[in-house]
Amino acid sequence: MSAVQHEVDGRARILTAARSLFSSKGFHQTSMAQLASAAQVSVGQIYRLFKGKEDVIEALVRVDSDAWTAQMTILRSRLDAKELSVEQAFEAMLLHSTDEKDEALSFEILAEAFRNEAVGGMIGQLCLGFRVVLRDFACVANPDLTGEALDAAEELLLACMFGLGHRTLSRPKLPAVIAAKRAAQMIVSGLKAIR
């Protein structure tokens, strides 16, 4: 195995182990030794690939952000090709947000973002990218949105994304599929009604 492939493989194992440990034990309660053991690498290899746990968090967030961005690009392409209605596109976007497999990890990262300025700055930068995509989708629903109305639509959509992504603790009454469908209907109706 080449050195580059060994590094890529080690990085992937570290991120997989970190995702699991940070979710189950917490960021601060996971030691580098535990992370190394779970990833089947040395502590030294972790430090060769990452400056510290903050960098591991950043890598996890980037992987998830890149996956979200790729998914939204596909949705936008399907919307442009008329394979989806705007309501179906919002439904798919919201359903993607309800993926509950990493909800505990998300809470852990958000808590660290409030405690740690570097992590908070990184999350803020990634949200700027999300905002651009959400504004674009809002304008597809209502091309006349501008100014304060468009800013408010962006805020609402971002809040919906975060809220639906962290819904299990609230003991939701609806399954994710139905919640996403109904929320999409309400969002699109609301966006279209703004003049």
PDB file of C-alpha atoms in Angstrom:
ATOM      1  CA  MET A   1       0.000   0.000   0.000  1.00  0.00           C
ATOM      2  CA  SER A   2       1.408   3.412  -0.943  1.00  0.00           C
ATOM      3  CA  ALA A   3       2.080   6.029   1.740  1.00  0.00           C
ATOM      4  CA  VAL A   4      -0.635   8.276   0.306  1.00  0.00           C
ATOM      5  CA  GLN A   5      -3.211   5.457   0.324  1.00  0.00           C
ATOM      6  CA  HIS A   6      -2.169   4.518   3.872  1.00  0.00           C
ATOM      7  CA  GLU A   7      -2.702   8.149   4.925  1.00  0.00           C
ATOM      8  CA  VAL A   8      -6.127   8.347   3.229  1.00  0.00           C
ATOM      9  CA  ASP A   9      -7.165   5.027   4.785  1.00  0.00           C
ATOM     10  CA  GLY A  10      -5.950   6.112   8.227  1.00  0.00           C
ATOM     11  CA  ARG A  11      -7.774   9.440   7.925  1.00  0.00           C
ATOM     12  CA  ALA A  12     -11.019   7.675   6.993  1.00  0.00           C
ATOM     13  CA  ARG A  13     -10.688   5.259   9.942  1.00  0.00           C
ATOM     14  CA  ILE A  14     -10.012   8.157  12.320  1.00  0.00           C
ATOM     15  CA  LEU A  15     -13.072  10.054  11.103  1.00  0.00           C
ATOM     16  CA  THR A  16     -15.285   6.968  11.358  1.00  0.00           C
ATOM     17  CA  ALA A  17     -14.062   6.277  14.889  1.00  0.00           C
ATOM     18  CA  ALA A  18     -14.426   9.936  15.877  1.00  0.00           C
ATOM     19  CA  ARG A  19     -18.001  10.029  14.566  1.00  0.00           C
ATOM     20  CA  SER A  20     -18.882   7.059  16.749  1.00  0.00           C
ATOM     21  CA  LEU A  21     -16.945   8.074  19.884  1.00  0.00           C
ATOM     22  CA  PHE A  22     -17.903  11.754  19.852  1.00  0.00           C
ATOM     23  CA  SER A  23     -21.563  10.714  19.465  1.00  0.00           C
ATOM     24  CA  SER A  24     -21.534   8.157  22.263  1.00  0.00           C
ATOM     25  CA  LYS A  25     -18.992   9.560  24.746  1.00  0.00           C
ATOM     26  CA  GLY A  26     -18.755  13.242  23.855  1.00  0.00           C
ATOM     27  CA  PHE A  27     -15.965  15.323  22.370  1.00  0.00           C
ATOM     28  CA  HIS A  28     -14.194  16.202  25.615  1.00  0.00           C
ATOM     29  CA  GLN A  29     -14.681  12.763  27.133  1.00  0.00           C
ATOM     30  CA  THR A  30     -12.938  11.045  24.203  1.00  0.00           C
ATOM     31  CA  SER A  31      -9.177  10.870  24.595  1.00  0.00           C
ATOM     32  CA  MET A  32      -6.769  10.725  21.688  1.00  0.00           C
ATOM     33  CA  ALA A  33      -5.703   7.288  22.937  1.00  0.00           C
ATOM     34  CA  GLN A  34      -9.301   6.041  22.739  1.00  0.00           C
ATOM     35  CA  LEU A  35      -9.656   7.549  19.283  1.00  0.00           C
ATOM     36  CA  ALA A  36      -6.411   5.914  18.134  1.00  0.00           C
ATOM     37  CA  SER A  37      -7.470   2.531  19.525  1.00  0.00           C
ATOM     38  CA  ALA A  38     -10.903   2.660  17.880  1.00  0.00           C
ATOM     39  CA  ALA A  39      -9.375   3.749  14.558  1.00  0.00           C
ATOM     40  CA  GLN A  40      -6.588   1.156  14.797  1.00  0.00           C
ATOM     41  CA  VAL A  41      -3.897   3.795  14.326  1.00  0.00           C
ATOM     42  CA  SER A  42      -1.272   5.298  16.585  1.00  0.00           C
ATOM     43  CA  VAL A  43      -1.789   8.548  18.460  1.00  0.00           C
ATOM     44  CA  GLY A  44       1.181   9.835  16.468  1.00  0.00           C
ATOM     45  CA  GLN A  45      -0.593   9.117  13.196  1.00  0.00           C
ATOM     46  CA  ILE A  46      -3.607  11.114  14.372  1.00  0.00           C
ATOM     47  CA  TYR A  47      -1.324  14.061  15.079  1.00  0.00           C
ATOM     48  CA  ARG A  48       0.371  13.674  11.691  1.00  0.00           C
ATOM     49  CA  LEU A  49      -3.023  13.933   9.982  1.00  0.00           C
ATOM     50  CA  PHE A  50      -4.768  16.387  12.338  1.00  0.00           C
ATOM     51  CA  LYS A  51      -3.497  19.157  14.633  1.00  0.00           C
ATOM     52  CA  GLY A  52      -5.907  18.002  17.343  1.00  0.00           C
ATOM     53  CA  LYS A  53      -9.509  17.094  18.034  1.00  0.00           C
ATOM     54  CA  GLU A  54     -10.701  20.475  16.703  1.00  0.00           C
ATOM     55  CA  ASP A  55      -9.301  19.525  13.300  1.00  0.00           C
ATOM     56  CA  VAL A  56     -11.073  16.168  13.522  1.00  0.00           C
ATOM     57  CA  ILE A  57     -14.358  17.999  14.185  1.00  0.00           C
ATOM     58  CA  GLU A  58     -13.662  20.314  11.257  1.00  0.00           C
ATOM     59  CA  ALA A  59     -13.029  17.340   8.975  1.00  0.00           C
ATOM     60  CA  LEU A  60     -16.279  15.664  10.089  1.00  0.00           C
ATOM     61  CA  VAL A  61     -18.253  18.848   9.495  1.00  0.00           C
ATOM     62  CA  ARG A  62     -16.642  19.337   6.080  1.00  0.00           C
ATOM     63  CA  VAL A  63     -17.471  15.778   5.012  1.00  0.00           C
ATOM     64  CA  ASP A  64     -21.106  16.265   6.034  1.00  0.00           C
ATOM     65  CA  SER A  65     -21.241  19.752   4.507  1.00  0.00           C
ATOM     66  CA  ASP A  66     -19.806  18.497   1.228  1.00  0.00           C
ATOM     67  CA  ALA A  67     -22.374  15.682   1.160  1.00  0.00           C
ATOM     68  CA  TRP A  68     -25.193  18.174   1.824  1.00  0.00           C
ATOM     69  CA  THR A  69     -23.928  20.525  -0.880  1.00  0.00           C
ATOM     70  CA  ALA A  70     -23.664  17.659  -3.376  1.00  0.00           C
ATOM     71  CA  GLN A  71     -27.211  16.576  -2.526  1.00  0.00           C
ATOM     72  CA  MET A  72     -28.515  20.138  -2.968  1.00  0.00           C
ATOM     73  CA  THR A  73     -26.713  20.446  -6.329  1.00  0.00           C
ATOM     74  CA  ILE A  74     -28.442  17.263  -7.490  1.00  0.00           C
ATOM     75  CA  LEU A  75     -31.803  18.573  -6.263  1.00  0.00           C
ATOM     76  CA  ARG A  76     -31.276  21.866  -8.077  1.00  0.00           C
ATOM     77  CA  SER A  77     -30.340  20.036 -11.300  1.00  0.00           C
ATOM     78  CA  ARG A  78     -33.446  17.868 -11.044  1.00  0.00           C
ATOM     79  CA  LEU A  79     -35.554  20.962 -10.360  1.00  0.00           C
ATOM     80  CA  ASP A  80     -34.081  22.738 -13.409  1.00  0.00           C
ATOM     81  CA  ALA A  81     -34.727  19.637 -15.534  1.00  0.00           C
ATOM     82  CA  LYS A  82     -38.369  19.674 -14.342  1.00  0.00           C
ATOM     83  CA  GLU A  83     -37.936  16.213 -12.791  1.00  0.00           C
ATOM     84  CA  LEU A  84     -39.104  17.665  -9.461  1.00  0.00           C
ATOM     85  CA  SER A  85     -41.549  20.371  -8.501  1.00  0.00           C
ATOM     86  CA  VAL A  86     -40.297  23.083  -6.154  1.00  0.00           C
ATOM     87  CA  GLU A  87     -42.365  21.483  -3.401  1.00  0.00           C
ATOM     88  CA  GLN A  88     -40.748  18.089  -4.022  1.00  0.00           C
ATOM     89  CA  ALA A  89     -37.315  19.715  -3.965  1.00  0.00           C
ATOM     90  CA  PHE A  90     -38.032  21.330  -0.577  1.00  0.00           C
ATOM     91  CA  GLU A  91     -39.421  18.039   0.685  1.00  0.00           C
ATOM     92  CA  ALA A  92     -36.235  16.211  -0.317  1.00  0.00           C
ATOM     93  CA  MET A  93     -34.105  18.960   1.254  1.00  0.00           C
ATOM     94  CA  LEU A  94     -36.024  18.774   4.527  1.00  0.00           C
ATOM     95  CA  LEU A  95     -36.033  14.989   4.545  1.00  0.00           C
ATOM     96  CA  HIS A  96     -32.267  15.047   4.102  1.00  0.00           C
ATOM     97  CA  SER A  97     -32.114  17.230   7.239  1.00  0.00           C
ATOM     98  CA  THR A  98     -34.077  14.713   9.304  1.00  0.00           C
ATOM     99  CA  ASP A  99     -31.407  12.037   8.956  1.00  0.00           C
ATOM    100  CA  GLU A 100     -31.103  11.266  12.655  1.00  0.00           C
ATOM    101  CA  LYS A 101     -28.075   8.991  12.576  1.00  0.00           C
ATOM    102  CA  ASP A 102     -25.670  11.734  13.694  1.00  0.00           C
ATOM    103  CA  GLU A 103     -27.968  13.875  15.814  1.00  0.00           C
ATOM    104  CA  ALA A 104     -25.934  13.367  19.009  1.00  0.00           C
ATOM    105  CA  LEU A 105     -22.736  14.228  17.145  1.00  0.00           C
ATOM    106  CA  SER A 106     -24.360  17.353  15.764  1.00  0.00           C
ATOM    107  CA  PHE A 107     -25.320  18.502  19.270  1.00  0.00           C
ATOM    108  CA  GLU A 108     -21.785  17.805  20.448  1.00  0.00           C
ATOM    109  CA  ILE A 109     -20.281  19.853  17.610  1.00  0.00           C
ATOM    110  CA  LEU A 110     -22.717  22.729  18.128  1.00  0.00           C
ATOM    111  CA  ALA A 111     -21.926  22.802  21.855  1.00  0.00           C
ATOM    112  CA  GLU A 112     -18.209  22.900  21.055  1.00  0.00           C
ATOM    113  CA  ALA A 113     -18.852  25.735  18.588  1.00  0.00           C
ATOM    114  CA  PHE A 114     -20.168  27.865  21.457  1.00  0.00           C
ATOM    115  CA  ARG A 115     -17.176  27.037  23.676  1.00  0.00           C
ATOM    116  CA  ASN A 116     -14.474  27.194  21.046  1.00  0.00           C
ATOM    117  CA  GLU A 117     -14.103  30.239  18.812  1.00  0.00           C
ATOM    118  CA  ALA A 118     -12.272  28.353  16.048  1.00  0.00           C
ATOM    119  CA  VAL A 119     -14.982  25.692  15.780  1.00  0.00           C
ATOM    120  CA  GLY A 120     -17.690  28.379  15.979  1.00  0.00           C
ATOM    121  CA  GLY A 121     -16.032  30.325  13.172  1.00  0.00           C
ATOM    122  CA  MET A 122     -15.840  27.228  11.003  1.00  0.00           C
ATOM    123  CA  ILE A 123     -19.529  26.431  11.561  1.00  0.00           C
ATOM    124  CA  GLY A 124     -20.407  30.043  10.761  1.00  0.00           C
ATOM    125  CA  GLN A 125     -18.442  29.900   7.496  1.00  0.00           C
ATOM    126  CA  LEU A 126     -20.162  26.687   6.454  1.00  0.00           C
ATOM    127  CA  CYS A 127     -23.563  28.208   7.239  1.00  0.00           C
ATOM    128  CA  LEU A 128     -22.743  31.048   4.841  1.00  0.00           C
ATOM    129  CA  GLY A 129     -22.571  28.441   2.071  1.00  0.00           C
ATOM    130  CA  PHE A 130     -25.839  26.872   3.223  1.00  0.00           C
ATOM    131  CA  ARG A 131     -27.474  30.305   3.181  1.00  0.00           C
ATOM    132  CA  VAL A 132     -26.562  30.826  -0.482  1.00  0.00           C
ATOM    133  CA  VAL A 133     -28.216  27.544  -1.433  1.00  0.00           C
ATOM    134  CA  LEU A 134     -31.303  28.244   0.678  1.00  0.00           C
ATOM    135  CA  ARG A 135     -31.711  31.725  -0.844  1.00  0.00           C
ATOM    136  CA  ASP A 136     -31.530  30.162  -4.294  1.00  0.00           C
ATOM    137  CA  PHE A 137     -34.245  27.625  -3.474  1.00  0.00           C
ATOM    138  CA  ALA A 138     -36.414  30.369  -1.936  1.00  0.00           C
ATOM    139  CA  CYS A 139     -36.107  32.362  -5.174  1.00  0.00           C
ATOM    140  CA  VAL A 140     -37.152  29.313  -7.192  1.00  0.00           C
ATOM    141  CA  ALA A 141     -40.346  29.171  -5.121  1.00  0.00           C
ATOM    142  CA  ASN A 142     -40.887  32.922  -5.503  1.00  0.00           C
ATOM    143  CA  PRO A 143     -38.700  34.763  -8.038  1.00  0.00           C
ATOM    144  CA  ASP A 144     -39.989  38.108  -6.718  1.00  0.00           C
ATOM    145  CA  LEU A 145     -38.363  37.687  -3.294  1.00  0.00           C
ATOM    146  CA  THR A 146     -35.819  40.421  -2.581  1.00  0.00           C
ATOM    147  CA  GLY A 147     -34.380  42.419   0.284  1.00  0.00           C
ATOM    148  CA  GLU A 148     -35.752  41.836   3.748  1.00  0.00           C
ATOM    149  CA  ALA A 149     -38.282  39.221   2.555  1.00  0.00           C
ATOM    150  CA  LEU A 150     -35.499  37.145   0.991  1.00  0.00           C
ATOM    151  CA  ASP A 151     -33.337  37.553   4.096  1.00  0.00           C
ATOM    152  CA  ALA A 152     -36.239  36.370   6.260  1.00  0.00           C
ATOM    153  CA  ALA A 153     -36.875  33.391   3.951  1.00  0.00           C
ATOM    154  CA  GLU A 154     -33.218  32.426   4.299  1.00  0.00           C
ATOM    155  CA  GLU A 155     -33.457  32.627   8.112  1.00  0.00           C
ATOM    156  CA  LEU A 156     -36.658  30.589   8.178  1.00  0.00           C
ATOM    157  CA  LEU A 157     -35.242  27.886   5.926  1.00  0.00           C
ATOM    158  CA  LEU A 158     -32.016  27.640   7.931  1.00  0.00           C
ATOM    159  CA  ALA A 159     -34.037  27.389  11.160  1.00  0.00           C
ATOM    160  CA  CYS A 160     -36.168  24.632   9.612  1.00  0.00           C
ATOM    161  CA  MET A 161     -33.073  22.730   8.542  1.00  0.00           C
ATOM    162  CA  PHE A 162     -31.540  22.932  12.020  1.00  0.00           C
ATOM    163  CA  GLY A 163     -34.824  22.198  13.765  1.00  0.00           C
ATOM    164  CA  LEU A 164     -35.755  19.189  11.697  1.00  0.00           C
ATOM    165  CA  GLY A 165     -32.215  17.896  12.015  1.00  0.00           C
ATOM    166  CA  HIS A 166     -32.578  17.872  15.807  1.00  0.00           C
ATOM    167  CA  ARG A 167     -36.146  16.753  16.280  1.00  0.00           C
ATOM    168  CA  THR A 168     -35.879  13.433  18.131  1.00  0.00           C
ATOM    169  CA  LEU A 169     -35.548  15.015  21.576  1.00  0.00           C
ATOM    170  CA  SER A 170     -38.839  16.852  21.051  1.00  0.00           C
ATOM    171  CA  ARG A 171     -40.679  13.538  20.656  1.00  0.00           C
ATOM    172  CA  PRO A 172     -42.174  14.257  17.224  1.00  0.00           C
ATOM    173  CA  LYS A 173     -45.666  13.022  16.453  1.00  0.00           C
ATOM    174  CA  LEU A 174     -45.082  12.610  12.718  1.00  0.00           C
ATOM    175  CA  PRO A 175     -42.655  10.330  10.935  1.00  0.00           C
ATOM    176  CA  ALA A 176     -39.860  12.234   9.173  1.00  0.00           C
ATOM    177  CA  VAL A 177     -41.295  11.556   5.708  1.00  0.00           C
ATOM    178  CA  ILE A 178     -44.655  13.097   6.554  1.00  0.00           C
ATOM    179  CA  ALA A 179     -43.115  15.988   8.515  1.00  0.00           C
ATOM    180  CA  ALA A 180     -40.868  16.845   5.546  1.00  0.00           C
ATOM    181  CA  LYS A 181     -43.765  16.654   3.084  1.00  0.00           C
ATOM    182  CA  ARG A 182     -46.078  18.858   5.151  1.00  0.00           C
ATOM    183  CA  ALA A 183     -43.331  21.337   6.041  1.00  0.00           C
ATOM    184  CA  ALA A 184     -42.394  21.634   2.354  1.00  0.00           C
ATOM    185  CA  GLN A 185     -46.014  22.357   1.457  1.00  0.00           C
ATOM    186  CA  MET A 186     -46.221  25.066   4.126  1.00  0.00           C
ATOM    187  CA  ILE A 187     -42.874  26.626   3.224  1.00  0.00           C
ATOM    188  CA  VAL A 188     -43.606  26.786  -0.495  1.00  0.00           C
ATOM    189  CA  SER A 189     -47.103  28.156   0.118  1.00  0.00           C
ATOM    190  CA  GLY A 190     -45.694  30.775   2.467  1.00  0.00           C
ATOM    191  CA  LEU A 191     -42.897  31.776   0.083  1.00  0.00           C
ATOM    192  CA  LYS A 192     -45.301  32.090  -2.845  1.00  0.00           C
ATOM    193  CA  ALA A 193     -47.670  34.266  -0.776  1.00  0.00           C
ATOM    194  CA  ILE A 194     -45.034  36.914  -0.021  1.00  0.00           C
ATOM    195  CA  ARG A 195     -45.288  39.948  -2.275  1.00  0.00           C
TER     196      ARG A 195
END
